[in-house]
Amino acid sequence: YVRRMIKKSPVACQLPGGQAQPTELPTPVPTAIPTIEPIQLPTITPIAGDSIQFETIALNLSGMDIMNLDPGQQLLLLTSEEDIQKITEWITPDTLENLQQINFIEFSVIALFRGYMPSTNFHVVIEQITVQDSSLIVHAQFWQPAPNQASATVVVSPYHIIKIEKNLLPPQPIKLLLESRAVSETPPP
């Protein structure tokens, strides 16, 4: 029977036959940590059906007697200052002033017109914008007065105008789609 004895030592160990052999521990070698250069990430484009943020420019709910040309129900995308001229007859002077302040290099505008309505308490509210392929889908509420709601008999033209960042737009050509629902309760604040 063979008996082996190993001395515990960090520098040497006992081998069979009684010879000591030095144990070499590897010397740590400093290694350079590679530096990673920051990369420029591309602008994130919303995936199909993603909701994109917007900011309201004008929400003309009702009560305005706008006796200019009737736009009828319209959904428009304005991408330049020149496009504002398409709607100047349909909006109030305050709304026009707000539109003229927009930086069209960074933003585009979506304008939703309901057209002339026979009395107050008709409203239009854009509640969400989603992107699907090359389409912008405008989800809107079309409010109408409840049967027992008091309304003044005056011609109104409700509209909602919003701005969105251009980098969130889908690829050209952009198709605007309206998805609306009729609502007849208490109008939004």
XYZ file of N, CA and C in Angstrom:
567
model
N 0.847 -1.155 0.000
C 0.000 0.000 0.000
C 0.887 1.210 0.000
N 0.459 2.236 -0.769
C 1.289 3.432 -0.934
C 0.649 4.560 -0.156
N 1.505 5.211 0.554
C 1.016 6.321 1.355
C 1.549 7.619 0.762
N 0.679 8.506 0.542
C 1.091 9.799 -0.002
C 0.866 10.860 1.046
N 1.788 11.715 1.155
C 1.664 12.819 2.092
C 1.896 14.106 1.334
N 1.034 14.971 1.516
C 1.178 16.268 0.885
C 1.163 17.312 1.972
N 2.210 18.092 2.028
C 2.266 19.190 2.971
C 1.504 20.356 2.391
N 0.782 20.979 3.221
C 0.063 22.155 2.755
C 0.982 23.348 2.838
N 1.352 23.825 1.677
C 2.229 24.984 1.614
C 1.945 25.709 0.315
N 1.915 27.024 0.364
C 1.629 27.728 -0.869
C 2.786 27.698 -1.851
N 3.974 27.329 -1.394
C 5.134 27.406 -2.263
C 5.616 26.033 -2.724
N 5.401 25.008 -1.917
C 5.923 23.710 -2.303
C 4.950 22.628 -1.914
N 5.111 21.489 -2.523
C 4.295 20.352 -2.156
C 5.193 19.117 -2.134
N 4.856 18.126 -1.333
C 5.639 16.912 -1.171
C 5.125 15.898 -2.169
N 6.011 15.410 -3.026
C 5.654 14.399 -4.002
C 6.041 13.029 -3.456
N 5.473 11.956 -4.000
C 5.896 10.636 -3.554
C 7.398 10.483 -3.745
N 8.043 9.877 -2.869
C 9.494 9.730 -2.904
C 10.175 10.801 -2.077
N 9.425 11.672 -1.450
C 9.962 12.656 -0.539
C 10.571 13.883 -1.165
N 10.473 14.057 -2.461
C 11.056 15.241 -3.082
C 10.082 16.403 -3.011
N 10.609 17.553 -2.721
C 9.782 18.758 -2.713
C 9.880 19.448 -4.062
N 8.777 19.840 -4.573
C 8.767 20.538 -5.853
C 8.063 21.882 -5.659
N 8.716 22.961 -6.081
C 8.077 24.272 -5.911
C 6.843 24.405 -6.794
N 5.859 25.037 -6.229
C 4.640 25.313 -6.980
C 4.681 26.761 -7.422
N 4.556 26.977 -8.691
C 4.593 28.347 -9.192
C 3.171 28.847 -9.396
N 2.896 29.908 -8.735
C 1.601 30.542 -8.927
C 1.726 31.555 -10.053
N 0.748 31.570 -10.912
C 0.846 32.530 -12.015
C 0.775 33.961 -11.494
N 1.609 34.785 -12.052
C 1.599 36.197 -11.690
C 0.462 36.874 -12.452
N -0.398 37.591 -11.744
C -1.486 38.250 -12.461
C -0.939 39.279 -13.443
N -1.454 39.222 -14.627
C -1.034 40.153 -15.668
C -2.161 41.165 -15.877
N -1.852 42.434 -15.714
C -2.914 43.412 -15.946
C -3.344 43.391 -17.415
N -4.616 43.368 -17.587
C -5.142 43.393 -18.954
C -5.889 44.696 -19.157
N -5.768 45.205 -20.320
C -6.445 46.464 -20.646
C -7.924 46.190 -20.894
N -8.745 46.998 -20.317
C -10.187 46.881 -20.558
C -10.491 47.662 -21.827
N -11.047 46.987 -22.795
C -11.306 47.705 -24.047
C -12.336 48.816 -23.820
N -12.072 49.930 -24.442
C -13.041 51.032 -24.333
C -14.078 50.872 -25.425
N -15.282 51.172 -25.072
C -16.385 51.057 -26.025
C -16.806 52.468 -26.412
N -16.715 52.731 -27.680
C -17.118 54.046 -28.169
C -18.642 54.109 -28.198
N -19.202 55.213 -27.739
C -20.666 55.323 -27.817
C -21.100 55.362 -29.273
N -22.221 54.723 -29.527
C -22.755 54.738 -30.888
C -24.020 55.575 -30.919
N -24.287 56.158 -32.051
C -25.489 56.959 -32.226
C -26.636 56.020 -32.583
N -27.632 55.963 -31.720
C -28.778 55.111 -31.991
C -29.715 55.817 -32.947
N -30.355 55.079 -33.836
C -31.293 55.716 -34.754
C -32.529 56.183 -33.997
N -33.225 57.127 -34.594
C -34.479 57.594 -34.006
C -35.457 56.437 -33.997
N -36.113 56.257 -32.876
C -37.042 55.139 -32.744
C -38.340 55.491 -33.448
N -38.724 54.653 -34.373
C -39.986 54.819 -35.061
C -41.001 53.908 -34.395
N -42.180 54.421 -34.075
C -43.161 53.572 -33.416
C -43.509 52.357 -34.264
N -43.700 51.244 -33.611
C -44.103 50.049 -34.345
C -45.607 50.103 -34.581
N -46.073 49.253 -35.451
C -47.474 49.265 -35.856
C -48.415 49.300 -34.657
N -49.340 50.234 -34.702
C -50.342 50.326 -33.660
C -49.894 51.073 -32.423
N -48.663 51.568 -32.392
C -48.191 52.307 -31.228
C -48.834 53.684 -31.171
N -49.148 54.088 -29.981
C -49.709 55.410 -29.754
C -48.573 56.421 -29.698
N -48.774 57.578 -30.322
C -47.762 58.619 -30.256
C -48.329 59.834 -29.536
N -47.440 60.549 -28.867
C -47.863 61.699 -28.083
C -48.145 62.885 -28.991
N -49.069 63.726 -28.524
C -49.375 64.943 -29.261
C -49.701 66.040 -28.264
N -49.688 67.262 -28.773
C -50.015 68.424 -27.957
C -51.122 69.202 -28.652
N -52.138 69.585 -27.892
C -53.249 70.338 -28.457
C -52.823 71.778 -28.734
N -53.124 72.241 -29.931
C -52.892 73.629 -30.325
C -54.186 74.418 -30.137
N -55.303 73.829 -30.552
C -56.602 74.499 -30.414
C -57.694 73.450 -30.306
N -58.613 73.696 -29.391
C -59.771 72.828 -29.212
C -60.980 73.748 -29.177
N -61.594 73.917 -30.335
C -62.752 74.780 -30.447
C -63.970 73.884 -30.268
N -64.461 73.818 -29.038
C -65.534 72.872 -28.732
C -66.866 73.289 -29.331
N -67.285 74.494 -29.081
C -68.527 74.995 -29.669
C -68.763 76.402 -29.166
N -69.883 76.977 -29.571
C -70.223 78.310 -29.127
C -69.673 79.385 -30.031
N -68.807 79.027 -30.964
C -68.283 80.001 -31.918
C -69.179 79.998 -33.141
N -69.598 81.145 -33.537
C -70.395 81.261 -34.758
C -69.433 81.634 -35.878
N -68.856 80.649 -36.510
C -67.875 80.883 -37.567
C -68.616 80.875 -38.891
N -68.775 82.037 -39.465
C -69.563 82.143 -40.690
C -68.672 82.195 -41.932
N -67.598 81.440 -41.911
C -66.732 81.346 -43.080
C -67.127 80.107 -43.873
N -66.297 79.722 -44.782
C -66.595 78.548 -45.605
C -66.740 77.307 -44.736
N -67.701 76.456 -45.062
C -67.921 75.215 -44.323
C -66.918 74.165 -44.793
N -66.025 73.736 -43.932
C -65.083 72.718 -44.369
C -65.713 71.333 -44.462
N -66.891 71.158 -43.868
C -67.422 69.804 -43.769
C -66.501 69.015 -42.856
N -66.715 67.737 -42.760
C -65.820 66.919 -41.933
C -64.522 66.735 -42.695
N -63.419 67.166 -42.095
C -62.120 67.120 -42.745
C -61.069 66.620 -41.758
N -60.108 65.889 -42.277
C -58.941 65.463 -41.512
C -57.732 65.802 -42.370
N -56.877 66.714 -41.862
C -55.766 67.220 -42.663
C -54.443 67.095 -41.917
N -53.381 66.858 -42.683
C -52.023 66.865 -42.162
C -51.325 68.084 -42.737
N -50.856 68.974 -41.861
C -50.154 70.184 -42.276
C -48.682 70.004 -41.943
N -47.812 70.137 -42.955
C -46.387 69.889 -42.748
C -45.520 71.119 -42.991
N -46.158 72.251 -43.343
C -45.391 73.471 -43.601
C -46.246 74.691 -43.282
N -45.582 75.833 -43.185
C -46.304 77.079 -42.937
C -47.291 77.379 -44.059
N -46.936 77.010 -45.289
C -47.818 77.243 -46.434
C -49.139 76.470 -46.283
N -49.085 75.310 -45.633
C -50.301 74.498 -45.448
C -51.327 75.193 -44.560
N -50.888 76.104 -43.701
C -51.823 76.817 -42.816
C -52.862 77.570 -43.642
N -52.449 78.060 -44.816
C -53.369 78.820 -45.672
C -54.601 77.999 -46.080
N -54.469 76.687 -46.093
C -55.600 75.816 -46.463
C -56.763 75.916 -45.481
N -56.457 76.294 -44.225
C -57.502 76.249 -43.195
C -57.808 77.605 -42.555
N -57.184 78.676 -43.014
C -57.379 79.975 -42.346
C -58.834 80.424 -42.333
N -59.609 80.043 -43.316
C -61.023 80.433 -43.372
C -61.879 79.667 -42.363
N -61.343 78.577 -41.816
C -62.137 77.696 -40.957
C -61.798 77.827 -39.476
N -60.817 78.665 -39.134
C -60.348 78.742 -37.742
C -60.454 80.165 -37.203
N -60.369 80.267 -35.901
C -60.429 81.582 -35.251
C -59.074 82.287 -35.372
N -59.046 83.604 -35.198
C -57.767 84.331 -35.224
C -56.778 83.829 -34.158
N -57.262 83.465 -32.981
C -56.368 82.939 -31.935
C -55.708 81.626 -32.377
N -56.486 80.776 -33.002
C -55.938 79.506 -33.486
C -54.907 79.759 -34.573
N -55.193 80.699 -35.468
C -54.241 81.042 -36.526
C -52.928 81.533 -35.922
N -53.016 82.365 -34.916
C -51.816 82.878 -34.248
C -51.017 81.737 -33.617
N -51.697 80.786 -32.981
C -51.020 79.630 -32.387
C -50.325 78.777 -33.454
N -50.971 78.594 -34.582
C -50.382 77.792 -35.664
C -49.142 78.467 -36.248
N -49.159 79.769 -36.326
C -48.023 80.497 -36.897
C -46.789 80.426 -35.997
N -46.961 80.015 -34.750
C -45.838 79.885 -33.816
C -45.152 78.520 -33.895
N -45.706 77.593 -34.659
C -45.178 76.222 -34.709
C -43.931 76.151 -35.580
N -42.932 75.424 -35.107
C -41.716 75.164 -35.869
C -41.972 73.929 -36.738
N -42.236 74.157 -38.033
C -42.581 73.052 -38.928
C -41.371 72.214 -39.333
N -40.180 72.585 -38.888
C -39.017 71.718 -39.102
C -39.099 70.538 -38.134
N -39.593 70.794 -36.918
C -39.674 69.756 -35.892
C -41.056 69.122 -35.767
N -42.110 69.840 -36.139
C -43.474 69.369 -35.890
C -44.321 69.374 -37.157
N -45.328 68.520 -37.151
C -46.410 68.541 -38.129
C -47.704 68.754 -37.356
N -48.743 69.130 -38.066
C -50.024 69.437 -37.435
C -51.107 68.553 -38.042
N -51.972 68.052 -37.178
C -53.165 67.332 -37.639
C -54.360 68.173 -37.229
N -55.225 68.441 -38.204
C -56.430 69.242 -37.951
C -57.650 68.389 -38.277
N -58.550 68.289 -37.314
C -59.805 67.549 -37.503
C -60.961 68.531 -37.373
N -61.717 68.691 -38.449
C -62.887 69.570 -38.484
C -64.141 68.716 -38.555
N -65.111 69.073 -37.762
C -66.373 68.322 -37.766
C -67.342 68.865 -38.808
N -67.151 70.086 -39.214
C -68.091 70.725 -40.140
C -69.151 71.481 -39.360
N -69.987 72.212 -40.054
C -71.023 73.006 -39.378
C -72.027 72.113 -38.670
N -72.353 72.508 -37.452
C -73.362 71.828 -36.642
C -74.446 72.855 -36.313
N -75.708 72.407 -36.147
C -76.828 73.337 -36.012
C -76.988 73.990 -34.639
N -76.225 73.521 -33.641
C -76.378 74.107 -32.310
C -75.113 73.871 -31.484
N -75.086 74.479 -30.308
C -73.953 74.268 -29.409
C -73.998 72.849 -28.849
N -72.966 72.493 -28.126
C -72.808 71.180 -27.481
C -72.447 70.065 -28.446
N -72.036 70.413 -29.647
C -71.397 69.447 -30.540
C -69.897 69.662 -30.352
N -69.166 68.592 -30.129
C -67.727 68.698 -29.886
C -66.997 67.655 -30.720
N -65.720 67.883 -30.915
C -64.847 66.872 -31.514
C -63.557 66.884 -30.704
N -63.109 65.679 -30.310
C -61.917 65.559 -29.468
C -61.054 64.419 -30.004
N -59.815 64.757 -30.358
C -58.854 63.711 -30.722
C -58.361 63.107 -29.417
N -58.558 61.807 -29.262
C -58.143 61.169 -28.015
C -56.853 60.378 -28.141
N -56.487 59.981 -29.363
C -55.280 59.178 -29.535
C -54.870 59.192 -30.997
N -53.552 59.096 -31.222
C -52.989 58.938 -32.563
C -52.158 57.665 -32.534
N -52.405 56.776 -33.491
C -51.594 55.561 -33.582
C -50.977 55.465 -34.972
N -49.868 54.741 -35.041
C -49.156 54.527 -36.294
C -49.313 53.069 -36.686
N -49.648 52.864 -37.945
C -49.714 51.501 -38.471
C -49.192 51.541 -39.898
N -48.032 50.942 -40.113
C -47.341 50.986 -41.397
C -47.136 52.442 -41.810
N -47.690 52.852 -42.964
C -47.516 54.240 -43.405
C -48.768 55.069 -43.119
N -49.577 54.623 -42.172
C -50.813 55.333 -41.838
C -50.759 55.924 -40.440
N -51.354 57.106 -40.315
C -51.621 57.700 -39.009
C -53.112 57.541 -38.773
N -53.468 56.878 -37.706
C -54.872 56.663 -37.388
C -55.258 57.629 -36.280
N -56.230 58.488 -36.582
C -56.700 59.491 -35.632
C -57.957 58.930 -34.974
N -57.882 58.701 -33.674
C -59.020 58.193 -32.905
C -59.697 59.405 -32.271
N -60.958 59.605 -32.594
C -61.633 60.824 -32.132
C -63.015 60.514 -31.573
N -63.448 61.399 -30.683
C -64.804 61.349 -30.132
C -65.620 62.459 -30.803
N -66.790 62.116 -31.277
C -67.710 63.098 -31.837
C -68.876 63.221 -30.862
N -68.831 64.287 -30.066
C -69.848 64.504 -29.045
C -71.064 65.172 -29.665
N -72.233 64.757 -29.212
C -73.481 65.410 -29.618
C -74.320 65.636 -28.376
N -75.168 66.655 -28.415
C -75.948 66.949 -27.210
C -76.901 65.803 -26.867
N -77.050 65.569 -25.573
C -78.030 64.581 -25.116
C -79.426 65.137 -25.414
N -80.421 64.270 -25.576
C -81.770 64.743 -25.918
C -82.330 65.786 -24.944
N -82.000 65.691 -23.675
C -82.549 66.639 -22.697
C -81.583 67.777 -22.379
N -80.477 67.884 -23.129
C -79.472 68.913 -22.861
C -79.855 70.215 -23.570
N -79.811 71.310 -22.829
C -80.122 72.619 -23.407
C -78.985 73.042 -24.327
N -79.337 73.449 -25.544
C -78.350 73.889 -26.528
C -78.860 75.140 -27.221
N -77.964 76.069 -27.440
C -78.335 77.284 -28.167
C -78.371 76.976 -29.656
N -79.350 77.555 -30.340
C -79.455 77.363 -31.780
C -78.557 78.386 -32.463
N -77.364 77.957 -32.761
C -76.369 78.780 -33.432
C -75.465 77.833 -34.214
N -75.063 78.235 -35.393
C -74.212 77.381 -36.212
C -72.795 77.413 -35.638
N -72.257 76.233 -35.390
C -70.902 76.103 -34.857
C -70.087 75.194 -35.770
N -68.789 75.273 -35.636
C -67.896 74.427 -36.430
C -66.782 73.906 -35.533
N -67.041 72.834 -34.785
C -66.035 72.313 -33.851
C -64.800 71.757 -34.565
N -63.648 71.976 -33.957
C -62.419 71.386 -34.484
C -61.436 71.138 -33.362
N -60.485 70.258 -33.652
C -59.381 69.978 -32.733
C -58.122 69.962 -33.592
N -57.144 70.769 -33.201
C -55.882 70.862 -33.934
C -54.753 70.511 -32.970
N -53.901 69.587 -33.405
C -52.812 69.100 -32.553
C -51.487 69.163 -33.304
N -50.381 69.096 -32.549
C -49.079 68.983 -33.197
C -48.387 67.719 -32.695
N -47.616 67.108 -33.619
C -46.839 65.911 -33.293
C -45.423 66.094 -33.824
N -44.477 65.419 -33.203
C -43.094 65.503 -33.655
C -42.948 64.802 -35.003
N -42.246 65.449 -35.923
C -42.072 64.879 -37.267
C -41.332 63.548 -37.244
N -40.402 63.379 -36.294
C -39.647 62.124 -36.266
C -40.512 60.927 -35.851
N -41.760 61.174 -35.434
C -42.663 60.086 -35.075
C -43.591 59.695 -36.233
N -43.507 60.446 -37.333
C -44.371 60.156 -38.475
C -43.918 58.887 -39.186
N -44.863 58.152 -39.764
C -44.480 56.965 -40.534
C -43.841 57.385 -41.864
N -43.300 56.425 -42.606
C -42.669 56.749 -43.893
C -43.671 57.375 -44.872
N -43.142 58.168 -45.794
C -43.967 58.819 -46.825
C -44.389 57.783 -47.853
N -45.466 57.930 -48.549
C -46.529 58.902 -48.311
C -47.372 58.485 -47.098
N -47.792 59.481 -46.346
C -48.572 59.225 -45.136
C -50.050 59.224 -45.476
N -50.732 58.216 -44.972
C -52.179 58.117 -45.170
C -52.849 58.397 -43.828
N -53.784 59.365 -43.816
C -54.530 59.686 -42.595
C -55.829 58.899 -42.583
N -56.096 58.253 -41.475
C -57.339 57.505 -41.308
C -58.042 58.006 -40.058
N -59.357 58.108 -40.122
C -60.140 58.566 -38.985
C -60.923 57.400 -38.420
N -60.786 57.193 -37.140
C -61.581 56.201 -36.421
C -62.337 56.979 -35.349
N -63.636 57.155 -35.563
C -64.400 58.004 -34.645
C -65.502 57.201 -33.968
N -65.936 57.765 -32.861
C -67.068 57.168 -32.155
C -67.962 58.298 -31.668
N -69.251 58.075 -31.781
C -70.221 59.063 -31.327
C -70.411 58.933 -29.826
N -70.468 60.078 -29.163
C -70.641 60.107 -27.714
C -71.747 61.095 -27.395
N -72.658 60.687 -26.526
C -73.749 61.573 -26.157
C -73.985 61.464 -24.641
N -73.162 62.149 -23.912
C -73.253 62.209 -22.447
C -72.790 63.581 -22.033
N -72.013 63.628 -20.957
C -71.433 64.876 -20.518
C -70.150 65.112 -21.312
N -70.005 66.256 -21.983
C -68.813 66.502 -22.792
C -67.563 66.619 -21.928
N -66.393 66.460 -22.556
C -65.144 66.556 -21.805
C -64.953 67.973 -21.271
N -64.115 68.118 -20.204
C -63.891 69.463 -19.636
C -63.118 70.360 -20.574
